[in-house]
Tab-separated table of C-alpha atoms in Angstrom:
chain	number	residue	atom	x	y	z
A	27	UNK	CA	125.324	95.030	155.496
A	28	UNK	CA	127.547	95.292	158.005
A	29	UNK	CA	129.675	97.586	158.801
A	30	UNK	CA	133.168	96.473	157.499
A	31	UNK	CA	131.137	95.676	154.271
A	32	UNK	CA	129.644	99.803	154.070
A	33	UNK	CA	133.379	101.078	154.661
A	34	UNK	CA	134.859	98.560	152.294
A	35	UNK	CA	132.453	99.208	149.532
A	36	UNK	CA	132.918	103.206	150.169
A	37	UNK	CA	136.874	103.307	149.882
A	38	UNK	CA	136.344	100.870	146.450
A	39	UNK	CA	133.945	103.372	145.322
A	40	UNK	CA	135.364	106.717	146.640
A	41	UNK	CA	139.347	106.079	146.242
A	42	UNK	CA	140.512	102.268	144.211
A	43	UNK	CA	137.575	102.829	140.749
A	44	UNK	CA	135.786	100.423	141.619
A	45	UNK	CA	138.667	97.814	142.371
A	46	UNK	CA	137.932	95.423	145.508
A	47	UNK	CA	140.410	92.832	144.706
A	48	UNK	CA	143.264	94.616	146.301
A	49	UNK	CA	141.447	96.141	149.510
A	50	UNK	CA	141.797	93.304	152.154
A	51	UNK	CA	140.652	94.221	155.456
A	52	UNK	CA	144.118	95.070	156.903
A	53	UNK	CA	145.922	97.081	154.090
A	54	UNK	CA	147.094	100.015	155.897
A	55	UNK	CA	145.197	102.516	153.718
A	56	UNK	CA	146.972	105.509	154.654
A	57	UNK	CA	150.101	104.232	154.519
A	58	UNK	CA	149.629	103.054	151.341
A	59	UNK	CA	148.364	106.828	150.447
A	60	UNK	CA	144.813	104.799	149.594
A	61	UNK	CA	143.253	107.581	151.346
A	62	UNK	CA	144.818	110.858	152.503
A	63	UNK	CA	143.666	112.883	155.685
A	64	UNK	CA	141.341	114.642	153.386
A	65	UNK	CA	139.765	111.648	152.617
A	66	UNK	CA	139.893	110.786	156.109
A	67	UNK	CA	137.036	113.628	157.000
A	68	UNK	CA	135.169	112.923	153.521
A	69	UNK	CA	135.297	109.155	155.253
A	70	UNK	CA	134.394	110.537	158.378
A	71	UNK	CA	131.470	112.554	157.040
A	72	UNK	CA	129.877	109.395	155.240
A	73	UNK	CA	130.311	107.439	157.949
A	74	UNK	CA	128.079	109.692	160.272
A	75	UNK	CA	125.707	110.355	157.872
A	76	UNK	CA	125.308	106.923	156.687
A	77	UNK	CA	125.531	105.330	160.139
A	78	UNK	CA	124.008	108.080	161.678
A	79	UNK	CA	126.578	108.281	164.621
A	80	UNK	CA	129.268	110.795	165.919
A	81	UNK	CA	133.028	110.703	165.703
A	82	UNK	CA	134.453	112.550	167.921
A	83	UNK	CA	137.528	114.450	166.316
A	84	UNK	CA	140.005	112.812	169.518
A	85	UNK	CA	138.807	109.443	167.630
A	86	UNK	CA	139.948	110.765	163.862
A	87	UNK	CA	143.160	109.112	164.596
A	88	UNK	CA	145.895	107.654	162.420
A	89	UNK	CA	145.291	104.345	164.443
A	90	UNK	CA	141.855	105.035	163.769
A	91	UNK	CA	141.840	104.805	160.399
A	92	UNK	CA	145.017	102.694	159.473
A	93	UNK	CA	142.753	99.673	157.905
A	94	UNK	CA	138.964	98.897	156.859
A	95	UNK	CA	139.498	96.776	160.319
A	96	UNK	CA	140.475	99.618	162.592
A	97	UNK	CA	137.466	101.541	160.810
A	98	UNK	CA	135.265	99.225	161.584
A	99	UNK	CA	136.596	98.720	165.325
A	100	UNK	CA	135.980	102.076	165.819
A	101	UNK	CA	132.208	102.438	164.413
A	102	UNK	CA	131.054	99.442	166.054
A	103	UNK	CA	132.683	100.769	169.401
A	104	UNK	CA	131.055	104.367	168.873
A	105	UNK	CA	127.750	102.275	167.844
A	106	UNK	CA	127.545	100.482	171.044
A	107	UNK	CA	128.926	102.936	173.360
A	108	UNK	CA	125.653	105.748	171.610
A	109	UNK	CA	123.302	102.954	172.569
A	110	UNK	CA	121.858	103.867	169.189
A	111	UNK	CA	121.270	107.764	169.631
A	112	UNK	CA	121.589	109.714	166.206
A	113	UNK	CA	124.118	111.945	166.002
């Protein structure tokens, strides 16, 4: 699963009951009040369990975190620049 697919699948879940068919990969989440900055940390939280990575709180950004896209961006950046180390 990659890593757009684990964030996509954890908004439906979390935030949209389950509802995939109106989550595309660029709808500005926040914006749309999808997820608040609440759910931002809860997202953040997941995210380092589940990927097993850090986020820096400088990266918990509304840029960050506009889109499933950005989201993803930003874990596969943190992913490669870790060169795999747990957080």
């Amino acid at each position: 699963m990659t890593s757009r697919e684990l964030i996509t699948d954890y908004i439906v879940d979390v935030w949209m009951d389950g509802d995939a068919e109106s989550l595309e990969p660029e709808t500005p989440i926040t914006e749309l009040n999808i997820i608040d900055s609440a759910g931002i940390f809860d997202l953040v939280h997941y995210l380092q369990s589940e990927l097993r990575i850090s986020i820096p709180v400088q990266e918990i950004s509304p840029k960050n975190f506009r889109s499933v896209n950005a989201i993803a961006e930003l874990v596969d950046r943190l992913r490669k620049g870790e060169g795999g180390n747990a957080a």
